[in-house]
């Protein structure tokens, strides 16, 4: 009787050794996925695309490791667990870097929006000084068209900025700023030629 | 003794079973199908390289196919893992992994080529559109195009700037999209302006005839003649058939085309003569030379237009067209007159007398020479 019990225990132990030597680190996988999702939410693919791709690559590699371990009779998930933990740390860093980059872009866009509004304000004061009664002149028509275009671009950029699309807003406002500066120089040139003080 | 024998028998049996199991497990592991770890790793590396080469943007279909093949390989691998060790078949996993590697490599290659091609394409397009912008600036900055056309040109220029910003950030898809929008606006506007200009230059043979006659008269009479080249904004003064002076002029704000009626802000075209001179105390524009506009031809032309209905019945013919001072403003600002700077007006006023020919034409050169 005693021997039978002993044999039974040995068999149970063997089954235990063979089947559940290591358990899939589901909690760690979930944590890594959550960290990557958080990085995505922080717009890492927009602001730090290369870093984000690297973390995603690392997770893919670890997931392949885990599947490979699952194929084995004697599973060993220890290294995968350690890698998953480092992926969480890395994803958090990437999310933080994305937030920093986003802030930088936001700051640059804010500065450009402020600058362009100053230029537009100055243009608004200069344009009425253009030679009076010359509304039909080709130069004035061009200036008027450019003013409308810049205004529309600023409104569009401000809308993108308000929506939090800082990168898109920055692209738009950079082009608009160049145009507004050009317009400012053009108006000043016309005023100078017309001997009008500004 | 019997008890000892029994113990030995049981120990032998237990050891035997253990050895059997160990051998069976070893054989099972030894001969069980091996998962294609290496191939899956290669597929993953190929996918990474494709991502690094921006295949997800520039070779989207191939990349997504490769990605789907990798996912299929992983799913099949996991499904096989659920089966008993010895009955697993990783054939599909291998096939998917191999296909993924091939597709991902292809995607990376195509992406690289597309990036290179797109880079060249965008650079060329930006260059071409900037050439159009420069031509618009050179030929039409003083040309009275309709406000709608100027609006489109302005929008087109802005989109071109945005395309340049995106190009400099290597965002080629955005740059390409902006270029497409810009190209429509700029080329259509440029085409409109060019056609308008071509139509205007249909009168060139007549202008040339007038100019030749004016110069010839100056030569024959050994006298001064004035030619106003509207397109070049030039006042050309000939003496004895030789050009003596050349001054910049400003015109009526809608200077393109012949003057049709009072208030159309056009500078007339034709062969005229100075009829009166106004010194500084008789004009508000420093000094002025009145020409005989409208002459008999202009009056006949005006009547014809009324008869054809191209001018309203209550339209009035313009008058009081002068060459005067107060110019140098940098824009076309007059009601139809020709403005010079005061110092240049002093010279013209001095040499011109009543009867001096003043011929106003669209251009001294034809359009081909102008566009060259």
Coordinates of C-alpha atoms in Angstrom, one line a residue:
Chain A
X1 CA 0.0 0.0 0.0
X2 CA 2.8 2.3 1.0
X3 CA 4.6 1.7 -2.2
X4 CA 1.5 2.3 -4.3
X5 CA 1.2 5.8 -2.7
X6 CA 4.9 6.4 -3.4
X7 CA 4.5 5.5 -7.0
X8 CA 1.5 7.7 -7.3
X9 CA 3.3 10.6 -5.9
X10 CA 6.2 10.1 -8.2
X11 CA 3.9 10.0 -11.2
X12 CA 2.1 13.2 -10.1
X13 CA 5.5 14.9 -9.6
X14 CA 6.6 13.8 -13.0
X15 CA 3.5 15.1 -14.7
X16 CA 3.9 18.4 -12.7
X17 CA 7.5 18.7 -13.9
X18 CA 6.7 17.9 -17.5
X19 CA 3.6 20.1 -17.8
X20 CA 4.0 23.0 -15.6
X21 CA 7.6 23.6 -15.2
X22 CA 7.0 27.2 -16.3
X23 CA 3.7 29.2 -16.8
X24 CA 3.2 31.7 -19.6
X25 CA 4.0 35.1 -18.0
X26 CA 0.5 36.5 -18.9
X27 CA 0.6 39.3 -16.3
X28 CA 4.0 40.5 -17.7
X29 CA 2.7 40.3 -21.3
X30 CA -0.4 42.3 -20.3
X31 CA 1.8 44.9 -18.6
X32 CA 4.1 45.2 -21.6
X33 CA 1.1 45.6 -24.0
X34 CA -0.4 48.2 -21.7
X35 CA 2.8 50.2 -21.6
X36 CA 3.0 50.1 -25.4
X37 CA -0.6 51.2 -25.6
X38 CA 0.2 54.1 -23.2
X39 CA 3.1 55.1 -25.5
X40 CA 0.7 55.0 -28.4
X41 CA -1.7 57.2 -26.5
X42 CA 1.2 59.6 -25.8
X43 CA 1.5 59.8 -29.7
X44 CA 4.9 58.1 -29.7
X45 CA 4.4 56.9 -33.3
X46 CA 4.1 60.6 -34.3
X47 CA 6.7 62.3 -32.2
X48 CA 9.4 59.5 -31.6
X49 CA 8.5 57.0 -34.4
X50 CA 11.9 55.2 -34.4
X51 CA 12.0 54.7 -30.7
X52 CA 8.4 53.4 -30.7
X53 CA 9.2 51.0 -33.6
X54 CA 12.1 49.7 -31.6
X55 CA 10.0 48.9 -28.5
X56 CA 7.4 47.2 -30.7
X57 CA 10.1 45.1 -32.3
X58 CA 11.4 44.1 -28.8
X59 CA 7.9 43.0 -27.8
X60 CA 7.5 41.0 -31.0
X61 CA 10.8 39.2 -30.3
X62 CA 9.8 38.4 -26.7
X63 CA 6.5 37.1 -27.9
X64 CA 8.3 34.8 -30.3
X65 CA 10.5 33.6 -27.5
X66 CA 7.5 32.8 -25.4
X67 CA 5.8 30.9 -28.2
X68 CA 9.1 29.0 -28.7
X69 CA 9.2 28.1 -24.9
X70 CA 5.6 27.0 -25.2
X71 CA 6.7 24.5 -27.8
X72 CA 9.1 22.9 -25.4
X73 CA 8.5 20.1 -22.9
X74 CA 10.5 21.9 -20.3
X75 CA 9.4 25.5 -20.4
X76 CA 11.6 28.3 -19.1
X77 CA 9.9 31.7 -19.1
X78 CA 12.4 33.4 -16.7
X79 CA 14.4 35.3 -19.5
X80 CA 11.2 36.3 -21.2
X81 CA 9.8 37.7 -18.0
X82 CA 13.0 39.8 -17.5
X83 CA 12.7 41.1 -21.1
X84 CA 9.1 42.0 -20.7
X85 CA 9.9 44.0 -17.5
X86 CA 12.6 45.9 -19.5
X87 CA 10.1 46.5 -22.3
X88 CA 7.7 48.1 -19.8
X89 CA 10.5 50.4 -18.7
X90 CA 11.5 51.2 -22.3
X91 CA 7.9 51.8 -23.3
X92 CA 7.5 54.2 -20.4
X93 CA 10.6 56.0 -21.4
X94 CA 9.4 56.2 -25.0
X95 CA 6.1 57.6 -23.8
X96 CA 7.9 60.2 -21.7
X97 CA 10.2 61.1 -24.7
X98 CA 7.1 61.5 -26.8
X99 CA 5.5 63.8 -24.3
X100 CA 8.7 65.9 -24.1
X101 CA 8.9 66.1 -27.9
X102 CA 5.2 67.0 -28.1
X103 CA 5.8 69.8 -25.6
X104 CA 8.7 71.1 -27.7
X105 CA 6.6 71.0 -30.9
X106 CA 3.8 72.7 -29.0
X107 CA 6.1 75.4 -27.7
X108 CA 7.6 76.0 -31.2
X109 CA 4.1 76.2 -32.7
X110 CA 2.9 78.6 -30.0
X111 CA 5.9 80.9 -30.6
X112 CA 5.3 80.8 -34.4
X113 CA 1.6 81.5 -33.9
X114 CA 2.4 84.4 -31.6
X115 CA 5.0 85.7 -34.1
X116 CA 2.7 85.4 -37.1
X117 CA -0.1 87.2 -35.3
X118 CA 2.3 90.1 -34.6
X119 CA 3.3 90.2 -38.3
X120 CA -0.3 90.0 -39.4
X121 CA -1.2 92.8 -37.0
X122 CA 1.7 94.9 -38.4
X123 CA 0.5 94.1 -41.9
X124 CA -3.0 95.1 -40.9
X125 CA -1.6 98.5 -39.9
X126 CA 0.5 98.9 -43.0
X127 CA -1.9 97.9 -45.7
X128 CA -4.3 100.8 -45.2
X129 CA -1.3 103.1 -45.7
X130 CA -0.8 101.8 -49.3
X131 CA -1.4 104.5 -51.9
X132 CA -5.0 105.6 -51.5
X133 CA -7.6 104.8 -54.2
X134 CA -5.4 102.3 -55.9
X135 CA -7.5 99.2 -55.0
X136 CA -7.5 98.0 -58.6
X137 CA -3.8 97.9 -59.0
X138 CA -2.4 94.4 -59.6
X139 CA 0.1 94.7 -56.7
X140 CA -2.7 95.6 -54.3
X141 CA -4.8 92.7 -55.6
X142 CA -1.9 90.3 -55.0
X143 CA -1.4 91.7 -51.5
X144 CA -5.1 91.4 -50.7
X145 CA -5.1 87.8 -51.9
X146 CA -2.0 87.0 -49.9
X147 CA -3.5 88.5 -46.7
X148 CA -6.6 86.3 -47.1
X149 CA -4.4 83.2 -47.7
X150 CA -2.2 83.8 -44.7
X151 CA -5.3 84.5 -42.5
X152 CA -6.9 81.3 -43.7
X153 CA -3.7 79.3 -43.0
X154 CA -3.4 80.8 -39.5
X155 CA -7.1 79.9 -38.7
X156 CA -6.4 76.4 -40.0
X157 CA -3.2 76.0 -38.0
X158 CA -4.9 77.4 -34.8
X159 CA -7.7 74.8 -35.3
X160 CA -5.1 72.0 -35.6
X161 CA -3.3 73.3 -32.5
X162 CA -6.5 73.5 -30.5
X163 CA -7.2 69.8 -31.5
X164 CA -3.7 68.9 -30.2
X165 CA -2.3 68.1 -33.7
X166 CA 0.8 70.2 -32.9
X167 CA 2.9 68.6 -35.6
X168 CA 0.4 69.3 -38.4
X169 CA -0.1 72.8 -37.0
X170 CA 3.6 73.4 -37.0
X171 CA 4.0 72.4 -40.6
X172 CA 1.2 74.7 -41.6
X173 CA 2.3 77.7 -39.6
X174 CA 5.9 77.5 -40.8
X175 CA 4.8 78.0 -44.4
X176 CA 2.3 80.7 -43.3
X177 CA 5.0 82.5 -41.4
X178 CA 7.3 82.6 -44.4
X179 CA 4.4 84.0 -46.5
X180 CA 3.5 86.6 -43.9
X181 CA 7.1 87.8 -43.6
X182 CA 7.3 88.0 -47.4
X183 CA 4.1 90.0 -47.5
X184 CA 5.4 92.3 -44.8
X185 CA 8.5 93.0 -46.8
X186 CA 6.5 93.5 -50.0
X187 CA 4.1 96.0 -48.3
X188 CA 7.0 97.9 -46.9
X189 CA 8.6 98.0 -50.3
X190 CA 5.5 99.5 -51.9
X191 CA 5.2 102.0 -49.1
X192 CA 8.8 103.0 -49.4
X193 CA 8.5 103.4 -53.2
X194 CA 5.4 105.5 -52.7
X195 CA 7.3 107.6 -50.2
X196 CA 4.8 106.8 -47.5
X197 CA 6.1 106.7 -43.9
X198 CA 5.4 103.6 -41.8
Chain B
X1 CA 15.3 -12.9 3.4
X2 CA 12.1 -13.1 1.5
X3 CA 11.3 -9.5 2.6
X4 CA 14.7 -8.3 1.3
X5 CA 14.1 -10.0 -2.0
X6 CA 10.7 -8.3 -2.3
X7 CA 12.3 -4.9 -1.6
X8 CA 15.0 -5.5 -4.3
X9 CA 12.3 -6.6 -6.8
X10 CA 10.3 -3.4 -6.2
X11 CA 13.4 -1.2 -6.3
X12 CA 14.4 -2.8 -9.6
X13 CA 10.9 -2.4 -11.0
X14 CA 10.7 1.3 -9.9
X15 CA 14.1 2.0 -11.4
X16 CA 13.1 0.2 -14.6
X17 CA 10.0 2.3 -14.9
X18 CA 11.9 5.5 -14.3
X19 CA 14.6 4.6 -16.8
X20 CA 11.9 3.7 -19.3
X21 CA 10.1 7.0 -18.8
X22 CA 13.4 8.9 -19.1
X23 CA 14.3 7.1 -22.3
X24 CA 10.8 7.7 -23.7
X25 CA 10.9 11.4 -22.8
X26 CA 14.4 11.7 -24.3
X27 CA 13.3 10.0 -27.5
X28 CA 10.1 12.1 -27.6
X29 CA 12.2 15.3 -27.4
X30 CA 14.8 14.0 -29.8
X31 CA 12.4 13.0 -32.5
X32 CA 9.5 15.5 -31.9
X33 CA 9.1 18.1 -34.7
X34 CA 11.2 21.2 -34.0
X35 CA 9.5 24.7 -34.2
X36 CA 11.0 26.9 -36.9
X37 CA 12.4 29.5 -34.4
X38 CA 15.2 30.6 -36.7
X39 CA 12.9 31.2 -39.6
X40 CA 10.4 33.1 -37.5
X41 CA 13.3 35.2 -36.2
X42 CA 14.5 35.9 -39.7
X43 CA 10.9 36.9 -40.7
X44 CA 10.8 39.3 -37.7
X45 CA 14.1 40.8 -38.6
X46 CA 13.0 41.3 -42.2
X47 CA 9.8 43.0 -40.9
X48 CA 11.9 45.3 -38.7
X49 CA 14.1 46.3 -41.5
X50 CA 11.1 46.9 -43.7
X51 CA 9.7 49.2 -40.9
X52 CA 13.0 51.0 -40.7
X53 CA 12.8 51.6 -44.4
X54 CA 9.3 53.0 -43.9
X55 CA 7.7 50.2 -46.0
X56 CA 4.5 50.8 -43.9
X57 CA 4.3 54.1 -45.7
X58 CA 6.0 53.7 -49.1
X59 CA 5.2 50.0 -49.8
X60 CA 2.0 49.7 -47.9
X61 CA 0.5 46.7 -49.5
X62 CA 3.6 44.5 -49.5
X63 CA 4.3 45.5 -45.9
X64 CA 0.8 44.7 -44.8
X65 CA 1.0 41.3 -46.6
X66 CA 4.3 40.5 -44.8
X67 CA 2.8 41.6 -41.5
X68 CA -0.2 39.4 -42.0
X69 CA 2.0 36.4 -42.9
X70 CA 4.0 36.9 -39.7
X71 CA 0.9 37.0 -37.7
X72 CA -0.3 33.8 -39.4
X73 CA 3.0 32.1 -38.7
X74 CA 2.7 33.0 -35.0
X75 CA -1.0 32.0 -34.7
X76 CA -0.2 28.6 -36.4
X77 CA 2.7 28.1 -34.1
X78 CA 0.5 28.7 -31.1
X79 CA -2.1 26.3 -32.5
X80 CA 0.5 23.6 -33.0
X81 CA 1.7 24.1 -29.4
X82 CA -1.7 23.0 -28.2
X83 CA -1.3 19.6 -29.8
X84 CA 0.7 16.7 -28.3
X85 CA 4.4 17.2 -28.8
X86 CA 4.9 14.3 -31.2
X87 CA 2.0 15.2 -33.4
X88 CA 2.9 18.8 -34.1
X89 CA 3.5 20.0 -37.7
X90 CA 5.3 23.3 -38.1
X91 CA 5.1 23.1 -41.9
X92 CA 2.6 26.0 -42.2
X93 CA 4.5 28.1 -39.7
X94 CA 7.7 27.6 -41.8
X95 CA 5.8 28.5 -45.0
X96 CA 4.3 31.6 -43.5
X97 CA 7.6 32.7 -42.0
X98 CA 9.5 32.2 -45.3
X99 CA 6.8 34.0 -47.2
X100 CA 6.9 36.8 -44.7
X101 CA 10.7 37.1 -45.0
X102 CA 10.4 37.3 -48.7
X103 CA 7.6 39.8 -48.7
X104 CA 9.2 42.0 -46.1
X105 CA 12.5 42.1 -48.0
X106 CA 10.6 42.9 -51.1
X107 CA 8.6 45.6 -49.3
X108 CA 11.9 47.1 -47.9
X109 CA 13.4 47.2 -51.4
X110 CA 10.3 48.6 -53.1
X111 CA 10.0 51.2 -50.3
X112 CA 13.6 52.3 -50.7
X113 CA 13.1 52.7 -54.5
X114 CA 9.8 54.5 -54.0
X115 CA 11.4 56.9 -51.5
X116 CA 14.2 57.6 -54.0
X117 CA 11.7 58.0 -56.9
X118 CA 9.4 60.2 -54.8
X119 CA 12.3 62.3 -53.6
X120 CA 13.3 63.0 -57.2
X121 CA 9.7 63.5 -58.3
X122 CA 8.9 66.0 -55.5
X123 CA 12.2 67.9 -56.0
X124 CA 11.5 68.2 -59.7
X125 CA 7.9 69.2 -59.1
X126 CA 8.9 71.8 -56.5
X127 CA 11.5 73.2 -59.0
X128 CA 8.9 73.3 -61.8
X129 CA 6.3 75.0 -59.7
X130 CA 8.8 77.5 -58.4
X131 CA 9.7 78.3 -62.0
X132 CA 6.0 78.9 -62.7
X133 CA 5.8 81.1 -59.6
X134 CA 8.9 83.1 -60.8
X135 CA 7.3 83.5 -64.3
X136 CA 4.1 84.7 -62.7
X137 CA 6.1 87.2 -60.6
X138 CA 8.2 88.4 -63.6
X139 CA 5.4 88.6 -66.2
X140 CA 2.3 89.2 -64.3
X141 CA 3.1 91.1 -61.1
X142 CA 1.9 94.3 -62.7
X143 CA -0.7 92.6 -64.9
X144 CA -4.3 93.3 -64.0
X145 CA -5.6 89.7 -63.5
X146 CA -9.0 89.1 -61.9
X147 CA -9.0 89.0 -58.1
X148 CA -10.1 85.3 -58.2
X149 CA -6.9 84.4 -60.2
X150 CA -4.7 86.2 -57.7
X151 CA -6.5 84.3 -54.9
X152 CA -5.7 81.0 -56.6
X153 CA -2.1 82.0 -57.2
X154 CA -1.7 83.0 -53.6
X155 CA -3.2 79.7 -52.4
X156 CA -1.0 77.8 -54.8
X157 CA 2.1 79.6 -53.5
X158 CA 1.1 78.8 -49.9
X159 CA 0.5 75.1 -50.7
X160 CA 3.9 75.0 -52.5
X161 CA 5.6 76.4 -49.3
X162 CA 3.8 73.8 -47.2
X163 CA 5.0 71.1 -49.7
X164 CA 8.6 72.4 -49.2
X165 CA 8.3 72.3 -45.4
X166 CA 7.0 68.7 -45.6
X167 CA 9.7 67.7 -48.1
X168 CA 12.4 69.1 -45.8
X169 CA 11.0 67.0 -43.0
X170 CA 11.1 63.9 -45.4
X171 CA 7.3 63.7 -45.2
X172 CA 7.0 62.8 -48.9
X173 CA 3.4 61.7 -49.0
X174 CA 2.2 65.0 -47.4
X175 CA 4.6 66.9 -49.7
X176 CA 3.2 65.1 -52.7
X177 CA -0.4 65.8 -51.7
X178 CA 0.3 69.5 -51.2
X179 CA 2.2 69.7 -54.6
X180 CA -0.8 68.1 -56.3
X181 CA -3.1 70.8 -54.9
X182 CA -0.6 73.6 -55.6
X183 CA 0.0 72.4 -59.1
X184 CA -3.7 72.7 -60.1
X185 CA -4.0 76.2 -58.8
X186 CA -0.7 77.5 -60.1
X187 CA -0.8 75.9 -63.6
X188 CA -4.4 76.8 -64.2
X189 CA -3.8 80.4 -63.1
X190 CA -0.6 80.6 -65.2
X191 CA -2.4 79.2 -68.2
X192 CA -5.2 81.7 -67.8
X193 CA -2.8 84.6 -67.5
X194 CA -0.7 83.4 -70.4
X195 CA -3.7 83.0 -72.6
X196 CA -4.9 86.4 -71.6
X197 CA -1.5 87.8 -72.5
X198 CA -1.4 85.9 -75.8
X199 CA -4.7 87.4 -76.7
X200 CA -3.5 90.8 -75.8
X201 CA -0.4 90.4 -78.0
X202 CA -2.6 89.5 -81.0
X203 CA -2.4 93.3 -81.7
X204 CA 1.4 93.2 -81.9
X205 CA 1.6 93.6 -85.7
X206 CA -0.4 96.8 -85.4
X207 CA 1.7 98.1 -82.5
X208 CA 4.9 97.4 -84.6
X209 CA 3.5 99.3 -87.5
X210 CA 2.7 102.3 -85.3
X211 CA 6.1 102.2 -83.6
X212 CA 7.9 102.0 -86.9
X213 CA 5.9 104.9 -88.3
X214 CA 6.6 107.0 -85.2
X215 CA 10.4 106.3 -85.4
X216 CA 10.4 106.9 -89.1
X217 CA 8.6 110.3 -88.7
X218 CA 11.2 111.3 -86.0
X219 CA 13.9 110.4 -88.5
X220 CA 12.4 112.2 -91.5
X221 CA 11.5 115.4 -89.5
X222 CA 14.7 115.3 -87.4
X223 CA 12.4 115.8 -84.4
X224 CA 11.4 114.2 -81.1
X225 CA 8.8 111.4 -80.9
X226 CA 7.6 109.5 -77.9
X227 CA 6.7 105.9 -77.7
X228 CA 5.0 104.4 -74.6
X229 CA 5.6 100.6 -74.2
X230 CA 2.9 99.6 -71.8
X231 CA 4.1 96.0 -71.1
X232 CA 7.7 97.1 -70.4
X233 CA 6.5 100.3 -68.6
X234 CA 8.8 102.3 -70.7
X235 CA 8.7 105.8 -72.1
X236 CA 11.1 105.8 -75.1
X237 CA 12.1 109.2 -76.5
X238 CA 13.5 109.2 -80.1
X239 CA 15.3 112.1 -81.8
X240 CA 16.0 111.8 -85.5
X241 CA 15.1 108.1 -85.4
X242 CA 17.5 107.4 -82.6
X243 CA 16.5 106.5 -79.0
X244 CA 17.7 109.3 -76.7
X245 CA 16.0 108.6 -73.4
X246 CA 14.3 105.7 -71.7
X247 CA 12.2 106.2 -68.6
X248 CA 10.1 104.0 -66.4
X249 CA 6.3 104.8 -66.4
X250 CA 3.2 104.0 -64.3
X251 CA -0.1 103.5 -66.1
X252 CA -3.8 103.1 -65.5
X253 CA -4.5 100.4 -63.0
X254 CA -6.3 98.2 -65.7
X255 CA -3.7 99.0 -68.3
X256 CA -4.1 95.9 -70.4
X257 CA -6.0 96.5 -73.7
X258 CA -7.2 99.7 -75.4
X259 CA -9.2 102.3 -73.6
X260 CA -12.9 101.6 -74.3
X261 CA -14.9 104.1 -72.2
X262 CA -14.6 106.7 -69.5
X263 CA -13.7 105.3 -66.1
X264 CA -12.3 101.9 -67.3
X265 CA -8.9 102.8 -65.8
X266 CA -7.2 101.8 -69.1
X267 CA -4.4 103.6 -70.9
X268 CA -5.4 104.1 -74.5
X269 CA -3.4 102.6 -77.4
X270 CA -2.9 104.4 -80.7
X271 CA -1.0 107.2 -82.4
X272 CA -1.5 110.6 -80.8
X273 CA 0.0 114.0 -80.6
X274 CA 0.5 116.5 -77.8
X275 CA -2.1 119.1 -77.9
X276 CA -1.3 121.2 -74.8
X277 CA 1.4 121.7 -72.2
X278 CA 0.6 122.4 -68.5
X279 CA 3.3 123.9 -66.4
X280 CA 3.6 123.3 -62.6
X281 CA 1.0 125.9 -61.8
X282 CA -1.6 124.4 -64.2
X283 CA -1.7 120.7 -63.1
X284 CA -1.6 118.9 -59.7
X285 CA 0.8 116.3 -61.2
X286 CA 3.9 118.5 -61.3
X287 CA 3.8 119.1 -65.1
X288 CA 1.6 117.6 -67.8
X289 CA 1.4 117.0 -71.6
X290 CA -2.2 116.5 -72.8
X291 CA -2.6 114.2 -75.9
X292 CA -5.4 114.2 -78.5
X293 CA -7.3 111.3 -77.0
X294 CA -9.9 110.5 -78.2
X295 CA -8.9 111.0 -81.8
X296 CA -11.1 110.2 -84.8
X297 CA -10.2 106.5 -84.8
X298 CA -11.1 106.3 -81.0
X299 CA -14.4 108.0 -81.6
X300 CA -15.3 105.7 -84.5
X301 CA -14.2 102.6 -82.4
X302 CA -16.3 103.8 -79.5
X303 CA -19.4 104.2 -81.7
X304 CA -18.9 100.7 -83.2
X305 CA -18.8 99.2 -79.7
X306 CA -22.0 100.9 -78.7
X307 CA -23.6 99.7 -82.0
X308 CA -22.4 96.1 -81.4
X309 CA -23.8 96.3 -77.8
X310 CA -20.4 95.6 -76.3
X311 CA -20.6 98.9 -74.5
X312 CA -23.8 100.2 -72.8
X313 CA -25.8 102.9 -74.6
X314 CA -25.1 105.3 -71.8
X315 CA -21.3 104.8 -71.9
X316 CA -19.1 107.8 -72.3
X317 CA -15.8 108.1 -74.1
X318 CA -12.8 109.0 -71.9
X319 CA -10.7 112.1 -72.3
X320 CA -7.9 114.1 -70.6
X321 CA -5.2 111.6 -71.1
X322 CA -1.8 113.1 -70.2
X323 CA 1.8 112.3 -69.7
X324 CA 2.4 113.8 -66.2
X325 CA 4.6 113.8 -63.1
X326 CA 4.2 112.5 -59.6
X327 CA 5.1 109.0 -60.7
X328 CA 7.7 106.6 -59.2
X329 CA 5.2 105.1 -56.8
X330 CA 5.9 101.5 -57.9
X331 CA 2.4 100.7 -58.8
X332 CA -0.1 101.4 -61.7
X333 CA -2.2 104.0 -60.1
X334 CA -3.5 106.5 -62.7
X335 CA -6.9 106.7 -64.2
X336 CA -5.4 106.0 -67.6
X337 CA -2.6 108.6 -67.8
X338 CA 1.1 108.0 -68.0
X339 CA 3.1 109.0 -65.0
X340 CA 6.8 109.7 -64.8
X341 CA 8.9 110.9 -61.9
X342 CA 9.1 114.7 -61.6
X343 CA 12.7 114.9 -62.7
X344 CA 12.1 112.8 -65.7
X345 CA 8.9 114.7 -66.5
X346 CA 11.0 117.9 -66.5
X347 CA 13.1 116.5 -69.3
X348 CA 10.1 115.3 -71.3
X349 CA 8.3 118.6 -70.8
X350 CA 11.4 120.5 -72.0
X351 CA 11.8 118.5 -75.3
X352 CA 8.2 117.9 -76.2
X353 CA 6.0 120.5 -77.8
X354 CA 2.5 120.8 -79.2
X355 CA 2.3 118.3 -82.1
X356 CA 5.0 116.0 -80.8
X357 CA 3.9 112.4 -81.7
X358 CA 3.0 110.1 -78.7
X359 CA 2.4 106.5 -79.7
X360 CA 1.1 104.2 -77.0
X361 CA 1.5 100.5 -77.7
X362 CA 1.2 97.2 -75.8
X363 CA 4.8 96.2 -76.5
X364 CA 7.8 97.0 -78.6
X365 CA 8.8 93.3 -78.8
X366 CA 6.7 90.3 -79.7
X367 CA 5.6 87.7 -77.1
X368 CA 8.2 85.1 -78.2
X369 CA 11.0 87.6 -77.5
X370 CA 9.4 88.6 -74.3
X371 CA 9.0 85.0 -73.0
X372 CA 12.6 84.1 -74.1

